[in-house]
GROMACS .gro file of C-alpha atoms in nm:
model
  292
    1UNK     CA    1   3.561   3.454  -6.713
    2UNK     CA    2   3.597   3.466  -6.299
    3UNK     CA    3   3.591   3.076  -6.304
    4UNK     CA    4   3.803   2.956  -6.004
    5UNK     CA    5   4.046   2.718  -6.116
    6UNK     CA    6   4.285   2.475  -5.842
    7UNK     CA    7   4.615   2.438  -5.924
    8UNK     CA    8   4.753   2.289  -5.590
    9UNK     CA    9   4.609   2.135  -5.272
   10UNK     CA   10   4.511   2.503  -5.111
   11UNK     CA   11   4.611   2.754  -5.451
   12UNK     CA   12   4.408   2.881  -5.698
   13UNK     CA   13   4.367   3.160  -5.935
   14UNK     CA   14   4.032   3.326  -6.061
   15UNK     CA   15   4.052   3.330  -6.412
   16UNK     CA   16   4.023   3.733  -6.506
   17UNK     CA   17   4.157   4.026  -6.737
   18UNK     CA   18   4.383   4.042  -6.444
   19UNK     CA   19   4.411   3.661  -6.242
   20UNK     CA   20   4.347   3.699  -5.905
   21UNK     CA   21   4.547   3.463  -5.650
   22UNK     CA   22   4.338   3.298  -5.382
   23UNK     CA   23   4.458   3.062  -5.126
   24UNK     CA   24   4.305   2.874  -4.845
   25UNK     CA   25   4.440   2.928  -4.514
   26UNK     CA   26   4.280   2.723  -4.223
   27UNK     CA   27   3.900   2.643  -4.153
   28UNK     CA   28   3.714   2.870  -4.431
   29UNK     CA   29   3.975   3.159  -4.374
   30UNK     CA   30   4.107   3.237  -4.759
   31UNK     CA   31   4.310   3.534  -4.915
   32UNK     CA   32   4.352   3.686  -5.216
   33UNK     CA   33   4.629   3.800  -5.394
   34UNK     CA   34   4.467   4.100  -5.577
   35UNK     CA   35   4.144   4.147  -5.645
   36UNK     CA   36   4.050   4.242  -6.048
   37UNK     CA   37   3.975   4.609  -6.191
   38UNK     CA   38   3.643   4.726  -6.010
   39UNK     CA   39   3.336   4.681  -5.800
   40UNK     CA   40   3.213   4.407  -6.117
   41UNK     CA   41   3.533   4.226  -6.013
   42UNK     CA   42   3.484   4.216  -5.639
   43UNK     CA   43   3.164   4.114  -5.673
   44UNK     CA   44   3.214   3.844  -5.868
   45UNK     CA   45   3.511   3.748  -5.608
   46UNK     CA   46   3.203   3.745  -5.312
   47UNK     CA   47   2.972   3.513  -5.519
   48UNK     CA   48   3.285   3.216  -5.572
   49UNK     CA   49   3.412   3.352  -5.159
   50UNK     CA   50   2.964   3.286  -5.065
   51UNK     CA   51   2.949   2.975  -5.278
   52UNK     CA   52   3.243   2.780  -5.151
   53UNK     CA   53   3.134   2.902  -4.797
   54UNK     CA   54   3.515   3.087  -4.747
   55UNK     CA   55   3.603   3.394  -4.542
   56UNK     CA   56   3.806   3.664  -4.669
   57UNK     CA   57   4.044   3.808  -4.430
   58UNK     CA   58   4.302   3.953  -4.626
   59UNK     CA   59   4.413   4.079  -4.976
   60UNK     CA   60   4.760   4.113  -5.059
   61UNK     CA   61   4.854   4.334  -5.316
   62UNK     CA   62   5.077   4.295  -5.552
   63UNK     CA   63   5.116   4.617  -5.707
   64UNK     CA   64   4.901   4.922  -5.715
   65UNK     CA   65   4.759   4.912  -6.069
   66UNK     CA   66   4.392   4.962  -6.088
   67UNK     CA   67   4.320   4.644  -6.239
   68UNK     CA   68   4.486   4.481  -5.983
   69UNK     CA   69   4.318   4.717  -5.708
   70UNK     CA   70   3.981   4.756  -5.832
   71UNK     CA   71   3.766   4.557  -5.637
   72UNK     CA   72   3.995   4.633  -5.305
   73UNK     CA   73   3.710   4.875  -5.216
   74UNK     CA   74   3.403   4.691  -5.226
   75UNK     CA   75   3.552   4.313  -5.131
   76UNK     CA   76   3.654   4.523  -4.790
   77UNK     CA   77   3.322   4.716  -4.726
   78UNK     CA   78   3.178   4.381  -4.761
   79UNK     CA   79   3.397   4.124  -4.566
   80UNK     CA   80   3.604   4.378  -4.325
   81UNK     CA   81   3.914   4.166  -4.459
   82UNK     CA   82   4.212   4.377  -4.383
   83UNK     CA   83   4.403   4.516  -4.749
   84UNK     CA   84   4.792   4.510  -4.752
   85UNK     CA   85   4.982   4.678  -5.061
   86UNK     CA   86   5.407   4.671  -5.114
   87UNK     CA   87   5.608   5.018  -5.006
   88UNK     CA   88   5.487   5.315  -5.257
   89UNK     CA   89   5.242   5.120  -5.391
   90UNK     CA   90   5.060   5.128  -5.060
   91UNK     CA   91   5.032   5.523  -5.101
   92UNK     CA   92   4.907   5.474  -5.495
   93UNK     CA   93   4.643   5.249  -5.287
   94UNK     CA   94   4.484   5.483  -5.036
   95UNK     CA   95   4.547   5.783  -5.287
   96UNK     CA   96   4.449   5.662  -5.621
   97UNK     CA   97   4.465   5.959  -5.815
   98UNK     CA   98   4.859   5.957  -5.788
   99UNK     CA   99   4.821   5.649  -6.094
  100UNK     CA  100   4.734   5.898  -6.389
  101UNK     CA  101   4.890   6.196  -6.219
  102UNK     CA  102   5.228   5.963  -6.238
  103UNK     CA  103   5.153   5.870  -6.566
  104UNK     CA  104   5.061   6.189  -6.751
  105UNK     CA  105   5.313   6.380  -6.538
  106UNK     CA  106   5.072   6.632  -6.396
  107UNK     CA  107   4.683   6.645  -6.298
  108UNK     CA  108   4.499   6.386  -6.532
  109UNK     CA  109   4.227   6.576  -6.759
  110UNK     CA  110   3.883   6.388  -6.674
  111UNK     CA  111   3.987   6.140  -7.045
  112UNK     CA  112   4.277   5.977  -6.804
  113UNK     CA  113   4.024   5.953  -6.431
  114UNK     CA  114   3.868   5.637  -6.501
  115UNK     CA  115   3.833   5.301  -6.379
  116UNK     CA  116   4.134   5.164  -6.541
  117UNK     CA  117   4.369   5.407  -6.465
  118UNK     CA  118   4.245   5.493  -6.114
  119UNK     CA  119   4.037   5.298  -5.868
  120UNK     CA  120   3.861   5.364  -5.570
  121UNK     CA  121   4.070   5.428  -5.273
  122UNK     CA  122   4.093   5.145  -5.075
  123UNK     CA  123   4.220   5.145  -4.674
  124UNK     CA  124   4.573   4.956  -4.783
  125UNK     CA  125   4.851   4.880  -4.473
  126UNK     CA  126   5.179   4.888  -4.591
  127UNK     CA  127   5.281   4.528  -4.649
  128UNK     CA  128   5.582   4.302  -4.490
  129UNK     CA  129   5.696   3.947  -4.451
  130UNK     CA  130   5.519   3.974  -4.102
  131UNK     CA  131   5.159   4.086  -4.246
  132UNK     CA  132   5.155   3.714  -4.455
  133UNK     CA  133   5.031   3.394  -4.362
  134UNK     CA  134   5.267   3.155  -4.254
  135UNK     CA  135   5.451   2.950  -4.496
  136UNK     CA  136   5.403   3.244  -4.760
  137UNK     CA  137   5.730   3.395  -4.886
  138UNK     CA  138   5.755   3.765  -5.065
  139UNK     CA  139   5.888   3.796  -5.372
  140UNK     CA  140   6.046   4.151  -5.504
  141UNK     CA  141   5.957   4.192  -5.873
  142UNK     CA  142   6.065   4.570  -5.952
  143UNK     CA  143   6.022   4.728  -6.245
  144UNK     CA  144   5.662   4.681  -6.381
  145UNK     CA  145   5.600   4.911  -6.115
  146UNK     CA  146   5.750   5.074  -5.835
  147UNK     CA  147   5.773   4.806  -5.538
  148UNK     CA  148   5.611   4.546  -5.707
  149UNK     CA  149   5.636   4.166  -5.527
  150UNK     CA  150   5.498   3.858  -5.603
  151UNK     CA  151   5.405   3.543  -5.356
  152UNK     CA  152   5.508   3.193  -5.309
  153UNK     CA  153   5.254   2.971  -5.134
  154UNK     CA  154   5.293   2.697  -4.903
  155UNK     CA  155   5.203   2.445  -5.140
  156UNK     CA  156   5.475   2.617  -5.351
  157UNK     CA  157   5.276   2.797  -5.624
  158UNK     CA  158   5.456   3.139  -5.731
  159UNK     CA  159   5.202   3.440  -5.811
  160UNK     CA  160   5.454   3.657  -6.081
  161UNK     CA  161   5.198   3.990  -6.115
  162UNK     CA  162   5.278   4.192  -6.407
  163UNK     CA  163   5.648   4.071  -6.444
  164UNK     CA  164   5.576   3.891  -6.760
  165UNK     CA  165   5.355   3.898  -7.088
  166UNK     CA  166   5.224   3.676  -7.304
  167UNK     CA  167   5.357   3.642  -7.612
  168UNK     CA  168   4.997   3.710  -7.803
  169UNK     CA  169   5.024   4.031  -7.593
  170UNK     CA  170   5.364   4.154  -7.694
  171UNK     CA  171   5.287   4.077  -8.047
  172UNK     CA  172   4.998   4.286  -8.113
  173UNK     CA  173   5.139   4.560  -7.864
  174UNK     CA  174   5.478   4.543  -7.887
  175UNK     CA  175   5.556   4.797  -7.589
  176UNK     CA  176   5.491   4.639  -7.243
  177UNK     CA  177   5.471   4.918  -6.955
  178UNK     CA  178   5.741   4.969  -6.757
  179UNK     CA  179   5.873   5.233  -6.498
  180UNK     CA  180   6.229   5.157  -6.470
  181UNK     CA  181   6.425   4.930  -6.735
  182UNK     CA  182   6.721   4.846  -6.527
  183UNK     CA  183   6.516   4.711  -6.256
  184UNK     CA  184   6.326   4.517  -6.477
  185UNK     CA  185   6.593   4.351  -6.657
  186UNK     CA  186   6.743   4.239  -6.377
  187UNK     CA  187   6.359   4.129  -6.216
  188UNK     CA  188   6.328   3.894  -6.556
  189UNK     CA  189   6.718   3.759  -6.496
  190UNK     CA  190   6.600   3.647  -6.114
  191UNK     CA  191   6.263   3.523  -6.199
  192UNK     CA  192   6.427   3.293  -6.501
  193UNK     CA  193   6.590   3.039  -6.256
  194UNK     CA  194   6.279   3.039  -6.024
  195UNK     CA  195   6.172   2.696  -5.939
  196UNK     CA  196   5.821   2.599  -5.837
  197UNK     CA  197   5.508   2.412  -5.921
  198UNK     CA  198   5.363   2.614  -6.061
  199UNK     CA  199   5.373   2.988  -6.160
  200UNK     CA  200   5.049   3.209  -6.240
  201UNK     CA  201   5.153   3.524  -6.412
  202UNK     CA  202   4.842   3.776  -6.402
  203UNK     CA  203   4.860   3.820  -6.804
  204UNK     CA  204   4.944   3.507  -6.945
  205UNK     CA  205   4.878   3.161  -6.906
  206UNK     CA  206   4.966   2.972  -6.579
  207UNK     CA  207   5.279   2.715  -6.652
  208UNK     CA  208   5.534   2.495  -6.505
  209UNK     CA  209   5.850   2.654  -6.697
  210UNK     CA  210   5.820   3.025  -6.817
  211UNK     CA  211   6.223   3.057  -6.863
  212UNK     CA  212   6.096   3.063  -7.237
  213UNK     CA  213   5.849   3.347  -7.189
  214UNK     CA  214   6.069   3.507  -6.987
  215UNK     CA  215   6.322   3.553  -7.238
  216UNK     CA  216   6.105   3.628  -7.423
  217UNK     CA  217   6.017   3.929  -7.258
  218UNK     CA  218   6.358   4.037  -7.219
  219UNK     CA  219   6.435   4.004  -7.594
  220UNK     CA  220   6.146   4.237  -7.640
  221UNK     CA  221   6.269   4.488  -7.393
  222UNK     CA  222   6.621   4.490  -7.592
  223UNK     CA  223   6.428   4.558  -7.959
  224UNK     CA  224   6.250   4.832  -7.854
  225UNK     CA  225   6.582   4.997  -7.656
  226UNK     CA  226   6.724   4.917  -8.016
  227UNK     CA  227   6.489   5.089  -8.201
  228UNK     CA  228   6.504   5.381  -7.968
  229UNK     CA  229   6.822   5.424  -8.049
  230UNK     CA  230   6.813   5.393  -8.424
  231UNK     CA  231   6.528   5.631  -8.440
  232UNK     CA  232   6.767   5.895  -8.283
  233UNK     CA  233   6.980   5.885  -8.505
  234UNK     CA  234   6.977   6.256  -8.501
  235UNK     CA  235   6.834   6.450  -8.259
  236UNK     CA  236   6.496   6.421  -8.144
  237UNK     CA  237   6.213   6.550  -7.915
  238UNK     CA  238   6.025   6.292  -7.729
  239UNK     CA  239   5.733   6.347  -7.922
  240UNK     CA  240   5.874   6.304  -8.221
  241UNK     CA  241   5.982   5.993  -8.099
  242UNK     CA  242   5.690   5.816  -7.958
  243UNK     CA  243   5.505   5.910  -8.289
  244UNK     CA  244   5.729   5.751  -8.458
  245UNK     CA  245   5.728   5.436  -8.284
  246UNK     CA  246   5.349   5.443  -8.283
  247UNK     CA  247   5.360   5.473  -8.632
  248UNK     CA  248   5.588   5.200  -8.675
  249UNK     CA  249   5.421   4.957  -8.482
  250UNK     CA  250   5.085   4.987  -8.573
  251UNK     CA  251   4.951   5.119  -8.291
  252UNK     CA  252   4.685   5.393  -8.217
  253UNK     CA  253   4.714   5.703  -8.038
  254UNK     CA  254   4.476   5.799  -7.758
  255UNK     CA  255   4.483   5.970  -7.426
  256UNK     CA  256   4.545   5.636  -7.260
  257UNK     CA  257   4.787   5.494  -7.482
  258UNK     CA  258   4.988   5.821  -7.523
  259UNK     CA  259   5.031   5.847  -7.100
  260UNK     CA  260   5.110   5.426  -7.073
  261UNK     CA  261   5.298   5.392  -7.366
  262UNK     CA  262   5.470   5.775  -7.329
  263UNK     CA  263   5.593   5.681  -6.977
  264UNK     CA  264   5.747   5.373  -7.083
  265UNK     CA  265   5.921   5.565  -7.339
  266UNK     CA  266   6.079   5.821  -7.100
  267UNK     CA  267   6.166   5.508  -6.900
  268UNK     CA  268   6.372   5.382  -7.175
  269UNK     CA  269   6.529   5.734  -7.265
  270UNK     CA  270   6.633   5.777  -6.935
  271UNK     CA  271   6.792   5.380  -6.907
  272UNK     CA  272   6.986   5.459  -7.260
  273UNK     CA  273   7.063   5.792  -7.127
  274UNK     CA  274   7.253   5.673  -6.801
  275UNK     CA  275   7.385   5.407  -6.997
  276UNK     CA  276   7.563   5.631  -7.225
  277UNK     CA  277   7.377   5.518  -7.493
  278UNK     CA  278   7.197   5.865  -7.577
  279UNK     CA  279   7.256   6.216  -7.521
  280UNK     CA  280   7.012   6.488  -7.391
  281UNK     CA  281   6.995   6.791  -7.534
  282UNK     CA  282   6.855   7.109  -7.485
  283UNK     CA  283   6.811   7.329  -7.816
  284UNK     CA  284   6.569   7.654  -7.882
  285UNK     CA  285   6.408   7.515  -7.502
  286UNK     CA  286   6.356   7.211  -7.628
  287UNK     CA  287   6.478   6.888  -7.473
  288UNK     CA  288   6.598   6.687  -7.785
  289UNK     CA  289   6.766   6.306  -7.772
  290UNK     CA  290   7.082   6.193  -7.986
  291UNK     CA  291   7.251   5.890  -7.936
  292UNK     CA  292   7.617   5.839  -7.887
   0.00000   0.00000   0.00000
């Protein structure tokens, strides 16, 4: 773990629960492309930065996640390297807080403030084509999150974030996070004809061709809409619902599973909704879901 591995003349990745990008720029001038899940992350990022005799200057976030923001805080207190995060991500930067608030839908009892769900604020500018090196291009990826992007390199190595998982990963969890459906369908149908050397997904394995994994991901998407659907086959409350897909697939409840997996659910509700797939109800106050 947090071995740095060269894929390219000036691209790398650090090999973590979360890879982090890392590119040379010119002299010992390097930047990241996020920076792991906490201060144990960062620091490990200064050791392979100290050993290699490389200066940080900038990390460019891909998304606001707290694995993928964690060790924003300490890698700038300790290098001064400026922090850059995409559109309303930038605000889940600086505020961190907003993460679990977003995901359980109000303020997060202490079970939901903790490292992985919310990391240390970090001093994040709002990132733009003009904030990146030259030669790097920005990629939108919506739908994992709100304005998530990924990065092309120079050298023509595409970073890919949270866009895709492995297939291990969707096996044993079967539900992926996601905030909005429709955006990330149509994310996975742009990201299937990319070309490059190489692409480095942050949770699965770095390859030349992912159209496979890709689809997939999108074929996983579709069964779960599908079994949305067939589990309303009369009406439902959400609960109701995601305990029934828990139960289904094996999977155990907790206070972090019920907010990421629960959000993703309401995503998916509210896709089959406006695609006239389900109805919403509202019976003895209670929001119920039928589909058409």
């Amino acid at each position: 773990m947090y071995e740095l591995i060269q894929v390219s003349e000036r691209s790398y990745y650090i090999q973590s629960p979360a890879k982090i990008g890392l590119v040379r720029l010119d002299g010992q001038d390097v930047c990241l492309i996020d920076s792991g899940n906490d201060k144990d992350a960062g620091r490990k990022v200064r050791q392979l930065l100290d050993a290699n005799g490389w200066r940080l200057t900038a990390i460019y976030n891909t998304h606001s996640n707290a694995d993928h923001i964690g060790g924003n805080r300490y890698l700038q207190g300790q290098t001064g390297c400026k922090i850059y995060a995409p559109g309303i991500d930038c605000a889940f930067t600086r505020h961190p807080i907003l993460e679990p608030s977003f995901l359980y839908g109000g303020y997060p009892c202490k079970e939901l403030r903790h490292k992985f769900l919310m990391a240390q604020e970090s001093d994040a500018q709002e990132l733009t084509k003009e904030c990146l090196p030259e030669g790097f291009e920005l990629i939108p990826l919506p739908g994992h999150f709100f304005d998530m992007v990924g990065f092309r390199t120079p050298d023509d190595v595409v970073y890919l974030a949270d866009c895709l998982s492995s297939r291990e990963t969707l096996d044993k969890y079967q539900i992926g996070f996601i905030y909005d459906v429709a955006a990330y369908l149509k994310t996975l149908e742009t990201v299937k004809f990319l070309q490059a050397k190489l692409f480095v997904p942050a949770h699965a394995e770095a390859a030349e061709d992912i159209a496979g994994l890709v689809q997939y991901n999108m074929d996983k998407v579709l069964e779960i809409a599908e079994k949305i659907v067939d589990i309303c086959r009369e009406p439902l409350c959400f609960e109701t619902i995601l305990q029934k897909l828990f139960t289904d697939h094996g999977l155990a409840m907790n206070f972090e599973q019920y907010v990421l997996v629960g959000s993703t659910i309401r995503s998916y509700l509210a896709w089959l909704k406006d695609a006239g797939r389900l109805n919403a109800l509202f019976e003895n106050n209670m929001l119920l879901w039928q589909r058409v």
